Structures are given as C-alpha cells and as structure tokens.
PDB file of C-alpha atoms in Angstrom:
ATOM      1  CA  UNK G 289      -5.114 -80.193 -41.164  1.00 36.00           C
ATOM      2  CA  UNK G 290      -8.805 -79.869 -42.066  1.00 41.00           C
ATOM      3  CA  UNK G 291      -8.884 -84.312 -42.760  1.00 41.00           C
ATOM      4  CA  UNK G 292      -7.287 -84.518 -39.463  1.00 41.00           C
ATOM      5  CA  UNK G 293      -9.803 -82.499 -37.885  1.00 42.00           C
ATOM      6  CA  UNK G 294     -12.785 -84.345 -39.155  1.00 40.00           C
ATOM      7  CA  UNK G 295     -11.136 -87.909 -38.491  1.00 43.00           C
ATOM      8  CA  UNK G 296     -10.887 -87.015 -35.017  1.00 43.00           C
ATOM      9  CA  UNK G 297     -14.420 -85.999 -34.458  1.00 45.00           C
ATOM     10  CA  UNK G 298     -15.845 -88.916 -36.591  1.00 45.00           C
ATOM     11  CA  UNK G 299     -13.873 -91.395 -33.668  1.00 45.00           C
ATOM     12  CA  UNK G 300     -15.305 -89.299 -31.235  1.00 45.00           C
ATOM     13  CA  UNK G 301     -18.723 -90.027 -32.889  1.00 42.00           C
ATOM     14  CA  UNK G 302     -17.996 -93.533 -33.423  1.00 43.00           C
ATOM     15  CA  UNK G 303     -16.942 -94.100 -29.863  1.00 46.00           C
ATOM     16  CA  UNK G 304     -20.099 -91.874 -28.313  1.00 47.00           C
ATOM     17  CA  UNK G 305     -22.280 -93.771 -30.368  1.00 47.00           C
ATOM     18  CA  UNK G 306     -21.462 -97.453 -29.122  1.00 51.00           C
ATOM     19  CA  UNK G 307     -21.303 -96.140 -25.164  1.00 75.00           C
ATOM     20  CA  UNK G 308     -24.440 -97.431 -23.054  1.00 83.00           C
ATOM     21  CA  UNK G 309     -27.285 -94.966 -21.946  1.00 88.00           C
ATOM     22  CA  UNK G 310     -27.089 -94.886 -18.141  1.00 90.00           C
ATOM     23  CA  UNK G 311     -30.731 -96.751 -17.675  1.00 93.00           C
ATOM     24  CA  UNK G 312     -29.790-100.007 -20.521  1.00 93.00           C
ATOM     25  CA  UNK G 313     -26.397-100.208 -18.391  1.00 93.00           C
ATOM     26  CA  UNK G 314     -28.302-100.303 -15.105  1.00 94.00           C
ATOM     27  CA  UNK G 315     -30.754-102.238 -15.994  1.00 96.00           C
ATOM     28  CA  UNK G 316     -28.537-104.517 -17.858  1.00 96.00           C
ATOM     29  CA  UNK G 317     -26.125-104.937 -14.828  1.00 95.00           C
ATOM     30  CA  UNK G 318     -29.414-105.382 -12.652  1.00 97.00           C
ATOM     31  CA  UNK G 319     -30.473-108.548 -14.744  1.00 98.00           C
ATOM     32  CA  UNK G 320     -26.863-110.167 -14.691  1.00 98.00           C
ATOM     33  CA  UNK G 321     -26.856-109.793 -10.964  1.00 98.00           C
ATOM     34  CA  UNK G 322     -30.222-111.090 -10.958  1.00 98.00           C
ATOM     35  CA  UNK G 323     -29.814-114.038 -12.997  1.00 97.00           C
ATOM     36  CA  UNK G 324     -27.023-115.495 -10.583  1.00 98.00           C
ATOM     37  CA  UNK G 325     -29.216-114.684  -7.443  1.00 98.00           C
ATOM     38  CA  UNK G 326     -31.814-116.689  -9.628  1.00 98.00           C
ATOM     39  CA  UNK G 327     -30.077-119.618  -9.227  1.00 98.00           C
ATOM     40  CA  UNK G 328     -28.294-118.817  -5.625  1.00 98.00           C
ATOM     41  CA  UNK G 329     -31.693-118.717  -4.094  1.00 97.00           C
ATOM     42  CA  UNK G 330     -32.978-121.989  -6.047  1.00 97.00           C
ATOM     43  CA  UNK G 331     -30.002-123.524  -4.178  1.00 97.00           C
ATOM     44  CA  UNK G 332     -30.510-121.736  -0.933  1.00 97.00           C
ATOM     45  CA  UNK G 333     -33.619-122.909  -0.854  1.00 96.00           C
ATOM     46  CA  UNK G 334     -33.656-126.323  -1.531  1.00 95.00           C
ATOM     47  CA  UNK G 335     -31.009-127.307   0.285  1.00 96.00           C
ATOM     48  CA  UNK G 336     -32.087-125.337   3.610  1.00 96.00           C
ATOM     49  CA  UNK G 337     -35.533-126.305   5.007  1.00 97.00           C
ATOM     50  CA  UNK G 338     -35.973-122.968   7.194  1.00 97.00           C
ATOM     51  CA  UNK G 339     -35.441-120.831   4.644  1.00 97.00           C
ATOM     52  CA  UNK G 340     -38.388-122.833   1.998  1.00 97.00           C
ATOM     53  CA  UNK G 341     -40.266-122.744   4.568  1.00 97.00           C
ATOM     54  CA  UNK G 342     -39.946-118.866   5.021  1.00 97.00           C
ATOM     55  CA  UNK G 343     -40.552-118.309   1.571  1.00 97.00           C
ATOM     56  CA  UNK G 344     -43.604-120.475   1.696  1.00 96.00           C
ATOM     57  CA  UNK G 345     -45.130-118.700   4.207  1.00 97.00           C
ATOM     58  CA  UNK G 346     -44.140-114.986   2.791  1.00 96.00           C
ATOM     59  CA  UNK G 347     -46.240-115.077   0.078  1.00 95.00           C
ATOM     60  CA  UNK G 348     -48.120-118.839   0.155  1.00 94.00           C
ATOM     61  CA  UNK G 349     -45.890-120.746  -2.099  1.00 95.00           C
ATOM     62  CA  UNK G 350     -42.134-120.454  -2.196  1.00 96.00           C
ATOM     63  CA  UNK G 351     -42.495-119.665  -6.340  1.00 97.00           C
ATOM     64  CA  UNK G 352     -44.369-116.991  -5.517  1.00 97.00           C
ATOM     65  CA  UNK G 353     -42.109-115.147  -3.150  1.00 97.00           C
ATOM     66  CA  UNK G 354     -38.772-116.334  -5.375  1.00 97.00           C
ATOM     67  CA  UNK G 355     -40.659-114.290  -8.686  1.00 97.00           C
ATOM     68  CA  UNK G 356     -41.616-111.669  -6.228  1.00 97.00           C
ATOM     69  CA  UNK G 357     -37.793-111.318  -4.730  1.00 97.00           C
ATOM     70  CA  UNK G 358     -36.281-111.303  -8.354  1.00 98.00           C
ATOM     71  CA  UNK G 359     -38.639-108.518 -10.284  1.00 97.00           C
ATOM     72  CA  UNK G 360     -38.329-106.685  -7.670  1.00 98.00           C
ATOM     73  CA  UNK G 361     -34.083-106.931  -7.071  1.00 98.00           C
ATOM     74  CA  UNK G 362     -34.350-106.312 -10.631  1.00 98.00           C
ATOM     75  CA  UNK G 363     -36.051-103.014 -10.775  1.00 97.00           C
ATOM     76  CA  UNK G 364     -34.540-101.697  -7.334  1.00 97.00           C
ATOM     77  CA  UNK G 365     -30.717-102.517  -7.958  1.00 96.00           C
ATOM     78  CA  UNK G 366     -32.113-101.588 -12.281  1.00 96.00           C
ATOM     79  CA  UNK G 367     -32.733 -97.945 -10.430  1.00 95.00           C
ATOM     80  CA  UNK G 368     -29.147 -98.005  -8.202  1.00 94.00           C
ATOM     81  CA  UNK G 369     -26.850 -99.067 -10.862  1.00 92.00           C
ATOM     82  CA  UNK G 370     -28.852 -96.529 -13.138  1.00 92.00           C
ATOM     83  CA  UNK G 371     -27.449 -93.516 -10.781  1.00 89.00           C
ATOM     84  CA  UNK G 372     -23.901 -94.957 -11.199  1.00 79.00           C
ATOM     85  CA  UNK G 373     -21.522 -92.519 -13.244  1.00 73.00           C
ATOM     86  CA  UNK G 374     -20.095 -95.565 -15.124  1.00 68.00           C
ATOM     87  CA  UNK G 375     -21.529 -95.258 -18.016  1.00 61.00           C
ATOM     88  CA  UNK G 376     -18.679 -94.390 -20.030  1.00 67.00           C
ATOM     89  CA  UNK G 377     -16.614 -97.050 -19.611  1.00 77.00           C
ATOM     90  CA  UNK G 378     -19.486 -99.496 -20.590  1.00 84.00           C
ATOM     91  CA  UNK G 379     -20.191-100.497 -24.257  1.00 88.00           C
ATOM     92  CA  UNK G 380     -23.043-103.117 -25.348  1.00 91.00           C
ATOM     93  CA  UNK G 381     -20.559-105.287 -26.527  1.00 93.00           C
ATOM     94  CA  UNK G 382     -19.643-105.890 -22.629  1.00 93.00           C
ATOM     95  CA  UNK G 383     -22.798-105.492 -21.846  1.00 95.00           C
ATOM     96  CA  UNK G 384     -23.911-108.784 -24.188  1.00 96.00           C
ATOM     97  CA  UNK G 385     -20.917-110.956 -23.095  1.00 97.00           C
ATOM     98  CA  UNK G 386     -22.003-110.405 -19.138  1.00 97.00           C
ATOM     99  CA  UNK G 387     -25.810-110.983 -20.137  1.00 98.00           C
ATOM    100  CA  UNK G 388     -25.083-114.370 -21.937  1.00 98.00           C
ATOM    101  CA  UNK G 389     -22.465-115.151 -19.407  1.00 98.00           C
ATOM    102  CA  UNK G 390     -24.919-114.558 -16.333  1.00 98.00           C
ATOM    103  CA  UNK G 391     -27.934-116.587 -18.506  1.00 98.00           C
ATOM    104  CA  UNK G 392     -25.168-119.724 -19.495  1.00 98.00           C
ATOM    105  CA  UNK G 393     -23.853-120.078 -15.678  1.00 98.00           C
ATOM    106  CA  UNK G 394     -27.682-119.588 -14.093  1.00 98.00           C
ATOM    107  CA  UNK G 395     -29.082-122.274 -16.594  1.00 97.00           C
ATOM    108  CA  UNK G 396     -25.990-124.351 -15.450  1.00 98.00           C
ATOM    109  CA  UNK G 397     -26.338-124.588 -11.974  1.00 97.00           C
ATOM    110  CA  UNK G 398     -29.779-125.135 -12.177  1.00 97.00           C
ATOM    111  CA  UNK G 399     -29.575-127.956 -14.633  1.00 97.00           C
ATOM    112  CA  UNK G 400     -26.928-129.300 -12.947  1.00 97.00           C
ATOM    113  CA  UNK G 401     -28.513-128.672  -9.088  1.00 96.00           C
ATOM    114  CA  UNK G 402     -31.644-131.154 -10.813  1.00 96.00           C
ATOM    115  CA  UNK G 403     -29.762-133.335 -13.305  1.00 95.00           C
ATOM    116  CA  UNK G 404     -29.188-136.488 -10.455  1.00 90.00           C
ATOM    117  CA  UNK G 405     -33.186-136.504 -10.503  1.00 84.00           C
ATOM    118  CA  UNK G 406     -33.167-137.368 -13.980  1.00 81.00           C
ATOM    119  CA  UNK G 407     -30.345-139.863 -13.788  1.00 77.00           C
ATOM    120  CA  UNK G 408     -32.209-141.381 -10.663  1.00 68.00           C
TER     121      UNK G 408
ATOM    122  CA  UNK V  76     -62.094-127.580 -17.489  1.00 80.00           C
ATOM    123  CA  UNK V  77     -60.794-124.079 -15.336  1.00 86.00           C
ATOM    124  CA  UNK V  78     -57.709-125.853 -15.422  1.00 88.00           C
ATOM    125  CA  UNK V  79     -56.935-126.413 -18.674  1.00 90.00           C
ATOM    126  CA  UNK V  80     -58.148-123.720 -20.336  1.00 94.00           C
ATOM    127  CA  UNK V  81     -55.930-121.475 -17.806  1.00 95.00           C
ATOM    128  CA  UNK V  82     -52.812-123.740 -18.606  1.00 94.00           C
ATOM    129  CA  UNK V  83     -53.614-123.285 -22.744  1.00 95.00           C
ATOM    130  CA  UNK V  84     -53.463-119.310 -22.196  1.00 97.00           C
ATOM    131  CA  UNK V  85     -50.299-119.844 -20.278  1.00 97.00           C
ATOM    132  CA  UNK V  86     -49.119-122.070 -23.663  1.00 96.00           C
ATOM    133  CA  UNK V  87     -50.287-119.543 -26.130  1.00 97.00           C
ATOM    134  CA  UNK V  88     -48.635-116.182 -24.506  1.00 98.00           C
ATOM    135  CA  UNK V  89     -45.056-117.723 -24.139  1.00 97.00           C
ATOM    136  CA  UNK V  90     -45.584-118.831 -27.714  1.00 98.00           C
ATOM    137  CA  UNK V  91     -46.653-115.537 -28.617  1.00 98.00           C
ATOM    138  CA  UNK V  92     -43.856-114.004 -26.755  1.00 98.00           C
ATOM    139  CA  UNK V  93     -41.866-116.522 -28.902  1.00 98.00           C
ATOM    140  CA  UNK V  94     -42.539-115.407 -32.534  1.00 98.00           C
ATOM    141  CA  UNK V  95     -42.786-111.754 -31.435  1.00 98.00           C
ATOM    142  CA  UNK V  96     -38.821-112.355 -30.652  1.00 98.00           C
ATOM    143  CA  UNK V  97     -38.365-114.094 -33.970  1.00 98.00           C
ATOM    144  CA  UNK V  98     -39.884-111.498 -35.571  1.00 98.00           C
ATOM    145  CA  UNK V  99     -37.801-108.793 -33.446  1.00 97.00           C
ATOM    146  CA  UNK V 100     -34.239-111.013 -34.300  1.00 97.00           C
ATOM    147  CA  UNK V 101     -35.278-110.648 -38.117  1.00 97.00           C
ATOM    148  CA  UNK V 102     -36.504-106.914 -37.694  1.00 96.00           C
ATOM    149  CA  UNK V 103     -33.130-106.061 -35.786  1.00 95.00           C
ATOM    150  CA  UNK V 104     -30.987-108.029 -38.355  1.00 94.00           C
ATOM    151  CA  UNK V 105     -32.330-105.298 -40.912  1.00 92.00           C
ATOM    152  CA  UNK V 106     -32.665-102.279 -38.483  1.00 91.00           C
ATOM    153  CA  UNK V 107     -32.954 -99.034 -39.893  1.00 89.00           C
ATOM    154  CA  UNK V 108     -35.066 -95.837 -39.939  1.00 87.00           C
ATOM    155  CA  UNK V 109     -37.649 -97.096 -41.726  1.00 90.00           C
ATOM    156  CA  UNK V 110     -38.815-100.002 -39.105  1.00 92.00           C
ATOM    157  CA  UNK V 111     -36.985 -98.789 -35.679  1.00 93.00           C
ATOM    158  CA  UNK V 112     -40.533 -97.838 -34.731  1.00 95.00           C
ATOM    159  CA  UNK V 113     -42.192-101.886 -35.335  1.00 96.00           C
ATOM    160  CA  UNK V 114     -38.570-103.021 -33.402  1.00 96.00           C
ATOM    161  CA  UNK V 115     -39.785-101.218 -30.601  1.00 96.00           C
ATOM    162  CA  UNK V 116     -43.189-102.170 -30.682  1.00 97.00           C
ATOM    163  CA  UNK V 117     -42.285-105.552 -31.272  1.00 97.00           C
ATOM    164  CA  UNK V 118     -39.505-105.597 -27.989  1.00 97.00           C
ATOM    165  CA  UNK V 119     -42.516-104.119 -25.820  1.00 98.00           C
ATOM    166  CA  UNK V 120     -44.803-106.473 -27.323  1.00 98.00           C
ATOM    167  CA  UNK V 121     -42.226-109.629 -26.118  1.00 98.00           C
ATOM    168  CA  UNK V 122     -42.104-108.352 -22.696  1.00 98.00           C
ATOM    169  CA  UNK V 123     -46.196-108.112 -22.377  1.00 98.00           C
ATOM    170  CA  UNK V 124     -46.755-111.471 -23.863  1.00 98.00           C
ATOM    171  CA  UNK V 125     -43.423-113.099 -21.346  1.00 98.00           C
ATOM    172  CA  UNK V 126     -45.410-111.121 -18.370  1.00 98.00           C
ATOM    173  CA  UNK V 127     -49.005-112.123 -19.046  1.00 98.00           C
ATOM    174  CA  UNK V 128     -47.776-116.137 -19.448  1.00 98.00           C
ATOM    175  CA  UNK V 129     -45.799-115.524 -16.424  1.00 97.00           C
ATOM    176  CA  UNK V 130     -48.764-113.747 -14.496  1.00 97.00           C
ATOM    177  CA  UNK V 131     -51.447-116.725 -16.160  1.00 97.00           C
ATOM    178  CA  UNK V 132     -48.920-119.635 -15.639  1.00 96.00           C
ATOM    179  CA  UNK V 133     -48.077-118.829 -11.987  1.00 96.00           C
ATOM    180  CA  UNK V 134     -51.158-118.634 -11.375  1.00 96.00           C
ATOM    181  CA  UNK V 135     -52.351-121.966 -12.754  1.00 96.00           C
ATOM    182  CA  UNK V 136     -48.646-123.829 -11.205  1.00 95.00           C
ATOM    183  CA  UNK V 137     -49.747-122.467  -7.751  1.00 95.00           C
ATOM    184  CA  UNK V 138     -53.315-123.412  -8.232  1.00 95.00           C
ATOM    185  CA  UNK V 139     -53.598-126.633 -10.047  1.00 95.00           C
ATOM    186  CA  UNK V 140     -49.949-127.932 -10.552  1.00 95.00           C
ATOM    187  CA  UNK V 141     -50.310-129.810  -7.121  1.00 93.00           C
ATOM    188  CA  UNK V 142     -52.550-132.625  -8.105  1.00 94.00           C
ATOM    189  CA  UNK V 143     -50.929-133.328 -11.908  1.00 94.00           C
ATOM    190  CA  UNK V 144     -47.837-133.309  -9.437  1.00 95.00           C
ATOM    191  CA  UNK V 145     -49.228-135.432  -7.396  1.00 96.00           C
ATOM    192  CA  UNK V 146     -49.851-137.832 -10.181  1.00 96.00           C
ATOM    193  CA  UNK V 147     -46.530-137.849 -12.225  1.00 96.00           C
ATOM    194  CA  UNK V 148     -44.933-138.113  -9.277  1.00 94.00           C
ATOM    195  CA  UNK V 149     -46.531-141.782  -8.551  1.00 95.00           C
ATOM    196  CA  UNK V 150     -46.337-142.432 -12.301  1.00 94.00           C
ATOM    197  CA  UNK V 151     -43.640-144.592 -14.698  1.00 94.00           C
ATOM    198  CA  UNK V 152     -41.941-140.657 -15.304  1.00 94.00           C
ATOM    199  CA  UNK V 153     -41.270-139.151 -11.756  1.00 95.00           C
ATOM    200  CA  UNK V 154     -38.328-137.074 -13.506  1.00 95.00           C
ATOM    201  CA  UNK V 155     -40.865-135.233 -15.610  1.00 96.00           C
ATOM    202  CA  UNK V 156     -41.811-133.288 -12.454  1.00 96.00           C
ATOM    203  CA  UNK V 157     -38.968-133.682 -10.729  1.00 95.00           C
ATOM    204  CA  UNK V 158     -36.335-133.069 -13.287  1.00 96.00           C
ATOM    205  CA  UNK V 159     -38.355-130.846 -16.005  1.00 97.00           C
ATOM    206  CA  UNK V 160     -40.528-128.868 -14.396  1.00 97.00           C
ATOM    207  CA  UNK V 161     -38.047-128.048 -11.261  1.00 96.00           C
ATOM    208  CA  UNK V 162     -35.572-126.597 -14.370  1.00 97.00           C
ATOM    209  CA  UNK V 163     -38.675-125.087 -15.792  1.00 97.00           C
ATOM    210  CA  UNK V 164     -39.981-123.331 -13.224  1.00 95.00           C
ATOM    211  CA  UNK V 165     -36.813-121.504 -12.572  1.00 96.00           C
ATOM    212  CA  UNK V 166     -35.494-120.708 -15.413  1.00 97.00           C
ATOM    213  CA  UNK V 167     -38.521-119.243 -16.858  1.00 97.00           C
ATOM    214  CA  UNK V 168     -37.201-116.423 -15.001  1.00 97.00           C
ATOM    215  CA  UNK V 169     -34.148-115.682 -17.323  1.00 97.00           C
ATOM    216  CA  UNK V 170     -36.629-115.707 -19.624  1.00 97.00           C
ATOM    217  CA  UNK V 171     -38.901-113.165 -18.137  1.00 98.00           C
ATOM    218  CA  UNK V 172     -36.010-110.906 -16.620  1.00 98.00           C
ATOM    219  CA  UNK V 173     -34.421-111.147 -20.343  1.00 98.00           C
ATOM    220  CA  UNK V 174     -37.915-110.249 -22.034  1.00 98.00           C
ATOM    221  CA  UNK V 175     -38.418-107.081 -19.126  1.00 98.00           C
ATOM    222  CA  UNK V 176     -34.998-105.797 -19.856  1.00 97.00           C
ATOM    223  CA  UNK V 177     -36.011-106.104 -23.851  1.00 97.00           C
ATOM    224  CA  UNK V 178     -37.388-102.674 -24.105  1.00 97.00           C
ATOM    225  CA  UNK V 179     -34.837-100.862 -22.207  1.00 96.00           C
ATOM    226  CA  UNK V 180     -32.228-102.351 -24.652  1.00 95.00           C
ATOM    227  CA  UNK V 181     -34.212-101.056 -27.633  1.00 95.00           C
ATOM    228  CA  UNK V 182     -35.467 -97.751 -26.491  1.00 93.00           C
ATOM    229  CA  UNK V 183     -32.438 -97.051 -24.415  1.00 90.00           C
ATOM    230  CA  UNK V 184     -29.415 -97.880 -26.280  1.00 83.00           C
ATOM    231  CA  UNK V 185     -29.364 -96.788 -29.702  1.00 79.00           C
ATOM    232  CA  UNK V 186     -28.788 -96.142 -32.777  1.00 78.00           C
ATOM    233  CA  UNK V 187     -29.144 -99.761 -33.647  1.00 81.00           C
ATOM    234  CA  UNK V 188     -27.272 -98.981 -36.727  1.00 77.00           C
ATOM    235  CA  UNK V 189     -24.621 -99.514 -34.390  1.00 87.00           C
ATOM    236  CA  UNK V 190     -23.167-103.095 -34.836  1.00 90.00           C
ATOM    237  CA  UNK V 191     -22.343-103.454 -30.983  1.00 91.00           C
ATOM    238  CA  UNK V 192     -26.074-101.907 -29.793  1.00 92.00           C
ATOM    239  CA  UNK V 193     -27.769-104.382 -32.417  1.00 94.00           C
ATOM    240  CA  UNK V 194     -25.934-107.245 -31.443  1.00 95.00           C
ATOM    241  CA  UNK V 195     -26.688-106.570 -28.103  1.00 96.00           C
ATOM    242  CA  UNK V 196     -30.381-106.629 -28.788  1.00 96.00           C
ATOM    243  CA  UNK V 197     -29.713-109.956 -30.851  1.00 97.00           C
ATOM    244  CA  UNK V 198     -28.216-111.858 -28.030  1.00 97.00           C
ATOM    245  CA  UNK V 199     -31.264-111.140 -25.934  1.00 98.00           C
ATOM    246  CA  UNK V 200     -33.929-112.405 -28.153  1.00 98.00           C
ATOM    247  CA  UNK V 201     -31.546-115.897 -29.221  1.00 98.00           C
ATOM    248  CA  UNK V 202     -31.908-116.372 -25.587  1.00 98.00           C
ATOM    249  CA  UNK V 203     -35.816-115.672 -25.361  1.00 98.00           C
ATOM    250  CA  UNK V 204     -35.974-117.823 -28.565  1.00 98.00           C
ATOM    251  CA  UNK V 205     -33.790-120.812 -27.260  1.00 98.00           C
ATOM    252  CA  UNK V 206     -34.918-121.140 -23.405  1.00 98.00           C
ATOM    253  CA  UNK V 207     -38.420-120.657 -24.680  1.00 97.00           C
ATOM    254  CA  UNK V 208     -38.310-123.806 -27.018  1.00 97.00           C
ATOM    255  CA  UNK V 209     -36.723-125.210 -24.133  1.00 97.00           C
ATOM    256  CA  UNK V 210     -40.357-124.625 -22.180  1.00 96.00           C
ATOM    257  CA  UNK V 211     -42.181-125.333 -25.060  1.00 96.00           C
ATOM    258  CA  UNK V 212     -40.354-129.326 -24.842  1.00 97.00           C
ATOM    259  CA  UNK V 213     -40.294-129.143 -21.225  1.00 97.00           C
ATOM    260  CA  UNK V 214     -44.063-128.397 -20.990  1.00 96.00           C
ATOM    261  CA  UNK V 215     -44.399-131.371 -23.451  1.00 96.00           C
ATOM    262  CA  UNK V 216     -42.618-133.398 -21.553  1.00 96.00           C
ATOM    263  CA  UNK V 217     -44.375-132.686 -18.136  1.00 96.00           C
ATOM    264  CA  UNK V 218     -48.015-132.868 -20.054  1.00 95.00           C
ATOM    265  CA  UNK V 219     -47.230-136.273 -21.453  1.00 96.00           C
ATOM    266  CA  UNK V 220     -45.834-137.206 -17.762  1.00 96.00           C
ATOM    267  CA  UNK V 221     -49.543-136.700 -16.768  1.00 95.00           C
ATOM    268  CA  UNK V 222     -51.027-138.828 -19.189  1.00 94.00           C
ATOM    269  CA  UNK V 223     -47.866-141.537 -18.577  1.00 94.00           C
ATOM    270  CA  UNK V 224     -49.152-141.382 -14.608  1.00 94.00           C
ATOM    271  CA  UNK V 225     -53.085-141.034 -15.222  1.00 92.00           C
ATOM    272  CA  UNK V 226     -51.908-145.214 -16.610  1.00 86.00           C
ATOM    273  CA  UNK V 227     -51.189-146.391 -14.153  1.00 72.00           C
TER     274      UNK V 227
END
C-alpha cells in the first residue's frame, strides 16, 4: 500500500514537472503564430502594391514597419496567450514540434515565394 | 567608411549571437545545478547579441543597402539581391523572434533536468545555429555580389 502510494505521487511529479509555465507557453504560442504571419505579410506585401506602399510610408521603409508589426504581435498576443488557462494540457515536447513546425513552413514559403528569382 | 564599419558590427553581433548558442546547445546538453546559472546567462546573452545585430543591421539595410542594391542589381549576379538578401531579410526574423523567446524558455520552463524542457531549449538554439550560418553564407554571397557588380 505504502509503494503504491509513493508511485502515484512520483507520476504526479513526473507529469507536473514536464507541464509548461503559463508565460514559456504564451510566449511560445506567440512566436509560432508569429512566424507564419512572418511570412503571410512578406507575401501580402509583395504581391499587393497598396499595402507596400502603406508600410513604406508607416514607418519610412516597409522593413521597418514589417520588424515593428512582428516584435510587437509577438509581445502583445506573448501577454494574451499568457492569461490563457491552458497551461495544463501543454508540455514542451508540443511546444518544440509547433516551434520547428512554424520555423520549417515560414522558411518555406519564403524560399519558395523568391526561389523563381534565382532560377531567372 | 560609416558604412562599412556599421555593416562589420552588424557581422560580428549575429556571429556573436552564434557561438553564444553553440555554447548554450553544449551547456544545455549537460544541464544541471551546477551551470543552470551560465545557461541562463548564456540564453539572455543570445537574445542581446540577435537584438543589437538586428537594431545595427536595420539600421545600416535602411541606410546604405540602397546603393550596393543599386549596384548588384545592374551587375553579372542580380539574384544575390534579389534572391539572397530578399530570403535574408525576412527570415532574420525567425531568428530574432527564436533568440527573444530564448530566455523565456530557460527561465520559464524548468527544471531542465527534464528531457522534454531541455529538448525544447535544444530545438531553439539548432535553429539560431542553422538559419544563422544561413546569414552568415547569404551575407557572403550578397558582399561578393557587390564586388561581382562594382566589375562591371
């Protein structure tokens, strides 16, 4: 009775100890949401003239205002997600696969949105 | 001269930011009590170095870039700008969100001792460490696309 006892507190240990801290799963979710709108507004952007030339003028050069727009989606939707009562159902493990997922398909599309300059 | 001594500092932090992520994979690889307090100087030290060649290379791309544009543009290597330093330019922000979200992994998510929390912190700096060689080559690439154009 006693083993039985301490197994089922060292899974409960084991399984607090891998769940995410509310501010590394915001944050974490904030920069794979981020990364894709990294490469939605290269896109955007370079296939719609209007909306370079907005971002030109916002800030004076349309890589200004494109950093500007993603630290600062990062740290606003990094505070939202933060205040999410998810938590729990979170580990890094899922955390990881989403991060390298996000990075993989944003360095895709950009690559790929450029690669016929290369070719040309 | 303005120019390239900005563009060297520029070179120098994301290198810096580099190694410090090298050293933070090895550091992480061997986590324990006795060097969790390096790991997280090291993961704030990444995202300081990313920021400054961020803040220093934004500065010189929006300054200077235009004429060296100007002139790889009209040169035997058009795709050095157009290819290169388009990819470049924008994903030197996965970098730069990975390298900001860095210290929030470390500080926020222990006990590294935890396979799951340490890989986590692994995956982040492979990526620092491979899309920042990939600037590294790219910036090579683009720098020798100068030199191909200032020919003629």
């Amino acid at each position: 009775m006693k083993m039985k006892k301490v197994s089922v507190k060292g899974k409960k240990l084991m399984k607090s100890a891998t769940k995410m801290n509310k501010y590394a799963l915001g944050f974490g979710l904030s920069l794979v949401v981020t990364n894709l709108l990294n490469a939605v507004i290269l896109v955007v952007k370079e296939v719609s003239a209007p909306v370079m030339n907005a971002m030109k003028a916002a800030l004076g050069h349309h890589w200004t205002t494109h950093a500007a727009l993603l630290i600062f989606l990062f740290i606003i939707l990094g505070a939202v997600f933060s205040t999410y009562e998810v938590a729990a159902k979170w580990d890094s493990r899922k955390m990881m696969y989403y991060i390298i997922g996000s990075v993989v398909i944003s360095v895709a599309i950009v690559t790929v949105f450029f690669l016929p300059y290369l070719i040309a | 001269m303005l120019n390239h001594g900005i563009m060297m500092l520029h070179v120098l932090f994301g290198v810096l930011g580099i190694l410090c992520a090298v050293a933070l994979f090895m550091d992480v690889l061997n986590a324990g009590a006795k060097n969790y307090q390096r790991i997280k100087i090291l993961s704030l030290t990444v995202a300081a170095f990313l920021v400054v060649s961020f803040l220093v290379g934004g500065y010189w791309y929006v300054t200077f870039y235009g004429a060296e544009r100007d002139i790889i543009k009209a040169g035997a290597w058009p795709w050095a700008h157009n290819f290169f330093m388009e990819v470049k330019e924008h994903i030197f922000f996965a970098m730069l969100l990975l390298g900001l979200y860095l210290p929030i992994a470390v500080y926020k998510n222990t006990p590294l001792t935890s396979r799951k929390n340490k890989n986590l912190v692994l995956a982040i700096c492979a990526m620092i460490i491979l899309l920042g060689v990939f600037m590294e080559g790219a910036g090579g690439i683009i720098s020798k696309g100068v030199t191909i154009g200032l020919r003629g």
